Short mmCIF file of C-alpha atoms in Angstrom, two decimals:
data_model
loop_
_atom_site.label_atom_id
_atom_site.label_comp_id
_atom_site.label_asym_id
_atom_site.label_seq_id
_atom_site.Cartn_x
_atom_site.Cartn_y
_atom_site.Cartn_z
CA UNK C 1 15.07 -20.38 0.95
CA UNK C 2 13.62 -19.30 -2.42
CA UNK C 3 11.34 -16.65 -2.81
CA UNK C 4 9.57 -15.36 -6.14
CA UNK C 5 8.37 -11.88 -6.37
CA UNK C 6 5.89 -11.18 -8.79
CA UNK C 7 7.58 -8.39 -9.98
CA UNK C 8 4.92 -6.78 -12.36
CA UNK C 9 1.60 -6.71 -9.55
CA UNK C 10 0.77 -3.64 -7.88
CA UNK C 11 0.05 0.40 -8.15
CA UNK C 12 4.05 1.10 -8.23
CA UNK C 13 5.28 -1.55 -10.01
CA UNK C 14 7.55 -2.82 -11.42
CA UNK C 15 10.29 0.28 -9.84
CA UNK C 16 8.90 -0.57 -6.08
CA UNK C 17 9.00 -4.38 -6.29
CA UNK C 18 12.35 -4.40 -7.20
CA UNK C 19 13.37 -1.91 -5.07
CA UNK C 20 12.18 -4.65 -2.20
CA UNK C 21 13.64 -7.35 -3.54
CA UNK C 22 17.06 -5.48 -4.02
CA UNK C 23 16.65 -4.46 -0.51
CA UNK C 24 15.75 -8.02 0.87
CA UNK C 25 18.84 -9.80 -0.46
CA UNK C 26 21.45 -7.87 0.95
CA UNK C 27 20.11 -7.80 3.99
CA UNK C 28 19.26 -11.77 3.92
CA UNK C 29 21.88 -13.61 1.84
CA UNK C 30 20.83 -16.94 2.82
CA UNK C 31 17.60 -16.05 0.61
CA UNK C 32 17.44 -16.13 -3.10
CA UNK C 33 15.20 -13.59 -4.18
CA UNK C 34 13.89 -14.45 -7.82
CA UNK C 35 11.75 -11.55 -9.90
CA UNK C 36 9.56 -12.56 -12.04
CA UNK C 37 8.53 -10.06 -14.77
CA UNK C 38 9.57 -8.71 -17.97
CA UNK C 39 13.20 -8.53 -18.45
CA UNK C 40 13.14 -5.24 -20.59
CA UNK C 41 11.57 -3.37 -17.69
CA UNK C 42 13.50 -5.23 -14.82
CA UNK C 43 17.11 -5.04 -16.13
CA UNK C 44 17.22 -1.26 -16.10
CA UNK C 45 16.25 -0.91 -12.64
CA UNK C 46 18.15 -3.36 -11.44
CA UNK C 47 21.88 -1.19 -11.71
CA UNK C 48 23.63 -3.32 -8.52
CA UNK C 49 22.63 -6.93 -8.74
CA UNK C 50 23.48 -9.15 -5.14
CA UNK C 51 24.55 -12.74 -6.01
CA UNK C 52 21.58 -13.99 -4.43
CA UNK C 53 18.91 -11.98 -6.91
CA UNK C 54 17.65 -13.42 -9.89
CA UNK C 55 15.33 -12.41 -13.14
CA UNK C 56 12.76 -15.10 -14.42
CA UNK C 57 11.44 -13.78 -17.49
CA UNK C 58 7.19 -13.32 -18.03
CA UNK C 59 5.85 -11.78 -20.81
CA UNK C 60 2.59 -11.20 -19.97
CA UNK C 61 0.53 -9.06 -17.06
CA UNK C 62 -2.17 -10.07 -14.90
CA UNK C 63 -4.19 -6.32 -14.35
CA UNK C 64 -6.00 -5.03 -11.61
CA UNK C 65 -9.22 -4.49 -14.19
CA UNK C 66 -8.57 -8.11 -15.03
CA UNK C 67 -11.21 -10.97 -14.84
CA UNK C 68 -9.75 -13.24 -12.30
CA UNK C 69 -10.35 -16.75 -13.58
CA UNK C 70 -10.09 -15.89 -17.04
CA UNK C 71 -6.94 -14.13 -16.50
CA UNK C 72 -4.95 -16.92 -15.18
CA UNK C 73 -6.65 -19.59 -17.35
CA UNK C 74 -5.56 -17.43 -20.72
CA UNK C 75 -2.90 -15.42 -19.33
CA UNK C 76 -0.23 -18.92 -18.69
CA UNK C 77 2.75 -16.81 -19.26
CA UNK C 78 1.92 -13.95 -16.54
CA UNK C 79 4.40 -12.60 -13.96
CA UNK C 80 1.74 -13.76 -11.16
CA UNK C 81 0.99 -17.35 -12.85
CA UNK C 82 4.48 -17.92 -13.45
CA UNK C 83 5.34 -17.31 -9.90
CA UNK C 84 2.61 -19.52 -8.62
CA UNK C 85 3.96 -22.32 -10.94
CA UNK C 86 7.64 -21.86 -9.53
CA UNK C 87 5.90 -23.24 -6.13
CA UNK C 88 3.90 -26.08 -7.20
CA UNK C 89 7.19 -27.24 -9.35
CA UNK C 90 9.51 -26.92 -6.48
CA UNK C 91 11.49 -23.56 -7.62
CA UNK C 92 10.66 -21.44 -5.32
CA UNK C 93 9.60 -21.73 -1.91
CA UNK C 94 7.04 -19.04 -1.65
CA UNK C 95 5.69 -15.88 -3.60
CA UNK C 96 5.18 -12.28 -2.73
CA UNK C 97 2.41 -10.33 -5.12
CA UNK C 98 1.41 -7.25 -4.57
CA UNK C 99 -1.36 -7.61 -7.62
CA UNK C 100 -4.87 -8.28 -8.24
CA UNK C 101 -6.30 -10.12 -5.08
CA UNK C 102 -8.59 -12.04 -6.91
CA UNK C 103 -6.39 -13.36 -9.86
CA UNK C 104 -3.81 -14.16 -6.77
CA UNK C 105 -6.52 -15.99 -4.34
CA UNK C 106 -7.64 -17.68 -8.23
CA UNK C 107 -3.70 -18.30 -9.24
CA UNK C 108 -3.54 -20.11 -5.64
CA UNK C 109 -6.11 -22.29 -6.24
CA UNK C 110 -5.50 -23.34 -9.96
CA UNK C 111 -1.77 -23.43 -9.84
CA UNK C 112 -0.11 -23.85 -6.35
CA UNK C 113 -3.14 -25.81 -4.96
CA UNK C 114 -5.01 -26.21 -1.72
CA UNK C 115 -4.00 -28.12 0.96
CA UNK C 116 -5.54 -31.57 1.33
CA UNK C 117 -8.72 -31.40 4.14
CA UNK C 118 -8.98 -27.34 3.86
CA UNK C 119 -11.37 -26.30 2.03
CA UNK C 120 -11.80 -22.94 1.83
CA UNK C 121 -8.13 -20.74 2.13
CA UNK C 122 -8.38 -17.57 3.72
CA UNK C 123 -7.06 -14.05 3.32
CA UNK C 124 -5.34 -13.03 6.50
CA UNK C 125 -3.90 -9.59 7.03
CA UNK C 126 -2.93 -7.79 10.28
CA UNK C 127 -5.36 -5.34 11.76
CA UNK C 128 -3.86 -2.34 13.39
CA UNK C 129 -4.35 -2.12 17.06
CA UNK C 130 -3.66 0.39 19.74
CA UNK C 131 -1.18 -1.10 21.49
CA UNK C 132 0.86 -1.37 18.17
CA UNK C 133 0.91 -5.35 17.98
CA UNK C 134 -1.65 -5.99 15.56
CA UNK C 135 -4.61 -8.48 15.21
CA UNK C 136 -4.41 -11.59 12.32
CA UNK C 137 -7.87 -11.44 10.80
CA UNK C 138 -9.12 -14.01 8.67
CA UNK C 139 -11.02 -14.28 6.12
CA UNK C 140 -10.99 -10.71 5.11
CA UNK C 141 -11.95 -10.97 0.99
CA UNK C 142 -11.02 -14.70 -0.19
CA UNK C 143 -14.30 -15.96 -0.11
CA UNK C 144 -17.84 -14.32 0.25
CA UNK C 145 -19.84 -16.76 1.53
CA UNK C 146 -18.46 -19.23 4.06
CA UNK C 147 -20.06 -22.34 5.76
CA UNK C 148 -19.78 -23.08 9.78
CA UNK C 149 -16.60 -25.39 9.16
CA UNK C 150 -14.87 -22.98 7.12
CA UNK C 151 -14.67 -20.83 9.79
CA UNK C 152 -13.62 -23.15 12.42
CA UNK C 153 -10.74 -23.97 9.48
CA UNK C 154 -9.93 -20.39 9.75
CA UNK C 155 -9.68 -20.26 13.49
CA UNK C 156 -7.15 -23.35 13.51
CA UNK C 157 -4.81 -21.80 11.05
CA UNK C 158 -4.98 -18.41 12.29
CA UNK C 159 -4.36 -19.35 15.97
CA UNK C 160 -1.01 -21.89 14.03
CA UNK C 161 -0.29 -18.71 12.18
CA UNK C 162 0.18 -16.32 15.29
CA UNK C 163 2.30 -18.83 16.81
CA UNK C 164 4.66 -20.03 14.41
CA UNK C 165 5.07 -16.66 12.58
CA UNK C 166 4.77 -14.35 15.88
CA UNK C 167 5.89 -16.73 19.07
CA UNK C 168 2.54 -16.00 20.71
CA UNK C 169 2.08 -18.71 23.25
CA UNK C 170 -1.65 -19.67 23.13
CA UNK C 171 -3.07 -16.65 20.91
CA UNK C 172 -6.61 -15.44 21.59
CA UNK C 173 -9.27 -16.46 19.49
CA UNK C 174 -12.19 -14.30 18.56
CA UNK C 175 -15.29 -14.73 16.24
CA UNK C 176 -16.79 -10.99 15.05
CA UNK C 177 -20.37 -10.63 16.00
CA UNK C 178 -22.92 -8.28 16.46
CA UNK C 179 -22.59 -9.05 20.41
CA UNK C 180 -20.67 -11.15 23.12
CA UNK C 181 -23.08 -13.55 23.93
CA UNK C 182 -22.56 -17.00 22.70
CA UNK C 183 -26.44 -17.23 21.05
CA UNK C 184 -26.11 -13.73 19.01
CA UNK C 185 -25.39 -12.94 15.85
CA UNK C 186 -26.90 -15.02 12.29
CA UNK C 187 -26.88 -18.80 11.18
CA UNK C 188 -23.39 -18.64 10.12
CA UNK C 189 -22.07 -17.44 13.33
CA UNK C 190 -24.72 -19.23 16.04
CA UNK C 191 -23.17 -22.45 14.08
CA UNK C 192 -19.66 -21.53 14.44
CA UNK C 193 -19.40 -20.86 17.90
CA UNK C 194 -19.70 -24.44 19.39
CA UNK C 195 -16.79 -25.37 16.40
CA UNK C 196 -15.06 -23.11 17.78
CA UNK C 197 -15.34 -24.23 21.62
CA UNK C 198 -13.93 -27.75 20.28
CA UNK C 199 -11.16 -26.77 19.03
CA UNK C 200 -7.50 -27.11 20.92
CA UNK C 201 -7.37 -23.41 20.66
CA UNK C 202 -7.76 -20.52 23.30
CA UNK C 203 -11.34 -19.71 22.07
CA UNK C 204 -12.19 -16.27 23.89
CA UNK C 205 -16.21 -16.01 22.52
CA UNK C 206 -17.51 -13.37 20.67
CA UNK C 207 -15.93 -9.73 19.80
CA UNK C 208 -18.14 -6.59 18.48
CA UNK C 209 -16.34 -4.77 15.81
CA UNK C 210 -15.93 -1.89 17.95
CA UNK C 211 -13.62 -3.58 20.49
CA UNK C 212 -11.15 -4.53 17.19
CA UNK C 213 -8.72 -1.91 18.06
CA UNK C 214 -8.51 -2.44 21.73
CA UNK C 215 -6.66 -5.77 20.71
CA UNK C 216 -8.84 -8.00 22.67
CA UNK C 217 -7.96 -11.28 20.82
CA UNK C 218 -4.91 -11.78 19.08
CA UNK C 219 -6.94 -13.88 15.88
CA UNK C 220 -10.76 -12.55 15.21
CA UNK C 221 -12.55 -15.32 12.77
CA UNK C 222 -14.95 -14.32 10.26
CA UNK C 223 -16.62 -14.89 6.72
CA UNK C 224 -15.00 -12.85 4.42
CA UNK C 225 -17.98 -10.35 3.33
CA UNK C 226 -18.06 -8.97 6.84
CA UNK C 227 -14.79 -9.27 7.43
CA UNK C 228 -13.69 -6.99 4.04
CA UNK C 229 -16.17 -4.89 5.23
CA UNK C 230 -14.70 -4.26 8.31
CA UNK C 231 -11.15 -3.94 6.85
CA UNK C 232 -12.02 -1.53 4.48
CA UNK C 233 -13.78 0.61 7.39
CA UNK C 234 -11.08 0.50 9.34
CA UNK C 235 -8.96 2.12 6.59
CA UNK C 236 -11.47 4.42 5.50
CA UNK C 237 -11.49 6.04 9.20
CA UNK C 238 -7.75 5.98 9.27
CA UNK C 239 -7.33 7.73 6.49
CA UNK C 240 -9.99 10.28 6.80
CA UNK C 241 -8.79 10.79 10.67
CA UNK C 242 -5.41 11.85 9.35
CA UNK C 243 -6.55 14.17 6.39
CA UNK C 244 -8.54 15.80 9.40
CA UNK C 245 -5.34 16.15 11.53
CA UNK C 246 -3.69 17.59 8.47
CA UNK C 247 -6.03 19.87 7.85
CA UNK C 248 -6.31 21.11 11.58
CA UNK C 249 -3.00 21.53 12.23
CA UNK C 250 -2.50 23.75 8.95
CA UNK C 251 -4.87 26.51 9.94
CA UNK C 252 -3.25 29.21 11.00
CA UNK C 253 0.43 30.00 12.57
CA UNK C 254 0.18 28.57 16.18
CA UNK C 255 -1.56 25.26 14.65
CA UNK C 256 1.23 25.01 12.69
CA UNK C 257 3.90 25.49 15.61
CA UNK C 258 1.52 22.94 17.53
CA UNK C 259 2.03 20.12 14.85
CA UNK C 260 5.56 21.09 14.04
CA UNK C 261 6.31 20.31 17.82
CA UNK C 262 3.90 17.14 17.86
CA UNK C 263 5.39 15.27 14.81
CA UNK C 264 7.69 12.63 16.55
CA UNK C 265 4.49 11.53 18.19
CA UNK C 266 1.55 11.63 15.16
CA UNK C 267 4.71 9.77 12.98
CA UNK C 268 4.62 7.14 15.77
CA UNK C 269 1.07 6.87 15.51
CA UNK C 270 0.89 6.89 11.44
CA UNK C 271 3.46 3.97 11.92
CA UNK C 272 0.90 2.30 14.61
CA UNK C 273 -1.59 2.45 11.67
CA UNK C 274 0.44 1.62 8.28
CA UNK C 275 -0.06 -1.58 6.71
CA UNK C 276 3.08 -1.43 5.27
CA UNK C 277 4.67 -2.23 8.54
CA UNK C 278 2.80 -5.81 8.91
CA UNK C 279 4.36 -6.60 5.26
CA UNK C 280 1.36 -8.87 3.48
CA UNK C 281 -1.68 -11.14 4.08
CA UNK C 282 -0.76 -15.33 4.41
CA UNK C 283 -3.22 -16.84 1.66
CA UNK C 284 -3.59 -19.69 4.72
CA UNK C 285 -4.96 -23.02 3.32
CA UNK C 286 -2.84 -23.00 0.33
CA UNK C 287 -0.49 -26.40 -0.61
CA UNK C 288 2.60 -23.46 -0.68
CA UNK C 289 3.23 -20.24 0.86
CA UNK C 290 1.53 -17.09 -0.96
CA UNK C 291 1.87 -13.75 0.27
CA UNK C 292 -0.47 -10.71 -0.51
CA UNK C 293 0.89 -7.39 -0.37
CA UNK C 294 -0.79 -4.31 -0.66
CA UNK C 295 -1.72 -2.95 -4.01
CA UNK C 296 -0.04 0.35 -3.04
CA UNK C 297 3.29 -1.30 -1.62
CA UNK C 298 6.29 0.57 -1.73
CA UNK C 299 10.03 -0.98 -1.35
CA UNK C 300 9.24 -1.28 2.65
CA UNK C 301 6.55 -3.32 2.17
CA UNK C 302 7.86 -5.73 -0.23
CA UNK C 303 10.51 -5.88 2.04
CA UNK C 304 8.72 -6.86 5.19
CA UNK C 305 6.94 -9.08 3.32
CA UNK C 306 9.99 -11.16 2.34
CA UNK C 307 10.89 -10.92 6.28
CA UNK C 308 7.32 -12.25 7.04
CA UNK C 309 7.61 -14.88 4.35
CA UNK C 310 11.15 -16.15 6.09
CA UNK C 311 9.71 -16.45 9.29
CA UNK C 312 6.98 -18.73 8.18
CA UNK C 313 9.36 -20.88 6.11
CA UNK C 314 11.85 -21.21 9.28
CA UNK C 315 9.03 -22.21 11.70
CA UNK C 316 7.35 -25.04 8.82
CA UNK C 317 4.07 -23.00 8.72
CA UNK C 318 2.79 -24.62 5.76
CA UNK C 319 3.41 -28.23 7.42
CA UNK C 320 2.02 -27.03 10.52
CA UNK C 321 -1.28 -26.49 9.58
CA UNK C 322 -0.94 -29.49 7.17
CA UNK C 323 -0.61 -31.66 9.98
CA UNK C 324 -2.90 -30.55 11.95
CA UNK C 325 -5.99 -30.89 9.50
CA UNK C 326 -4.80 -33.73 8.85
CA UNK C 327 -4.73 -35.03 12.06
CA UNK C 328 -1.00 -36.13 12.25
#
């Protein structure tokens, strides 16, 4: 298995990127790990090279203040394009970036390609839940506006996703509404629901946004306006609900004493609620595997998303959904 890293995308980059990738091929030496970057800024960071690491020079950088489409169209020498172009020419196998999402979800499109019948691919990252196993959501940013059949393209390679990557039998499919009821919510959603019910999936109806954490369906389907929305909520209260812990348990003396002996549990339930953990979001829909990271990954994250990548590539995930749009 071949994997390219886009080793210039993301707030710590390149030092955290190639921390990952160092990290990822020693511990997985059947995997070639190639960075793709500038060579001045790799090669002094990378002071112990495994066998099964490799540079692939890029000159150029795809930024996070970037235009998306113009970037890649102008920009045919950048660490992210290059890495894209490695798939659709058979070097590599799949791509980790932990850069801008648009240029990524624009560099999937342009270079690696979508795969024939979908048309719309989807952004799908894990959603933390409270029993710590996590909820695929898709689409979450890829697209704005989405039509019926988009979404019912979403729950077909969401539900593929959770079982090929995860080994859930039969994953729960939910759409996000504004109720439970099969006739709520708006056009988009009223006309989704009976795609949905057709589907050879386990289609569990509608879920409110406020039953997300509760893990009620192992996939929840949406356009990708509400369903950005709703991930950037989620972190938002995360983040804020620890600053407020922090803050609380720094008053005085015996707060302090209380957090000092509560720390094994509020580190189990930071863990519950890191991204990091989950690795990176599947671009699903794409001719190749694409991985999105998080802008703020560190050497963990790259890391699990080189596990998550491997997994996908063992169980055919790509093919898997090919053949099933596709009818085969």
């Amino acid at each position: 298995m071949r994997i390219a890293i886009d080793a210039m995308g993301g707030d710590n980059a390149p030092k955290s990127n190639v921390e990952g990738a160092i990290a990822a091929a020693q511990e997985w030496k059947d995997t070639e790990i190639i960075l793709v970057g500038d060579q001045a800024l790799l090669q002094p960071l990378l002071k112990e090279t495994p066998s099964n690491l490799i540079l692939r020079h890029a000159s150029e950088v795809i930024d996070a203040e970037d235009e998306p489409v113009r970037a890649v169209r102008r920009k045919k020498d950048a660490s992210m394009v290059v890495a894209g172009r490695m798939i659709r020419e058979g070097e590599a196998d799949a791509m980790i970036s932990a850069g801008n999402t648009g240029a990524l979800m624009t560099t999937g499109l342009l270079v690696v390609g979508r795969m024939q019948g979908i048309e719309r691919p989807a952004l799908a990252p894990m959603i933390p839940t409270l029993d710590g196993k996590g909820m695929l959501a898709l689409d979450l940013g890829a697209n704005m506006d989405s039509k019926p059949e988009h979404l019912q393209q979403y729950a077909l390679m969401g539900s593929l996703y959770r079982e090929k990557v995860h080994g859930i039998a039969k994953p729960r499919i939910g759409l996000l509404n504004v109720g439970t009821e099969p006739g709520k919510g708006n056009e988009l959603t009223k006309h989704a629901y009976p795609l949905l019910e057709q589907l050879p999936i386990h289609f569990v109806g509608n879920v409110e946004a406020r039953d997300v954490m509760n893990g009620v369906c192992d996939v929840l389907v949406c356009d990708g306006f509400a369903g950005n929305i709703l991930l950037k909520s989620i972190e938002g209260t995360a983040g804020a609900l620890f600053s407020l812990l922090k803050e609380q348990f720094g008053q005085n003396l015996k707060t302090k004493m209380a957090a000092a002996m509560m720390m094994p549990q509020l580190r189990s339930l930071k863990s519950v609620m890191d991204y990091k953990e989950h690795g990176g979001a599947p671009l699903l829909g794409l001719s190749g595997l694409v991985v999105k990271s998080h802008g703020s990954s560190d050497g963990n994250a790259i890391k699990n998303a080189v596990r998550q990548a491997r997994v996908a590539m063992q169980n055919r995930l790509v093919e898997s959904i090919s053949n099933e749009i596709s009818g085969k």
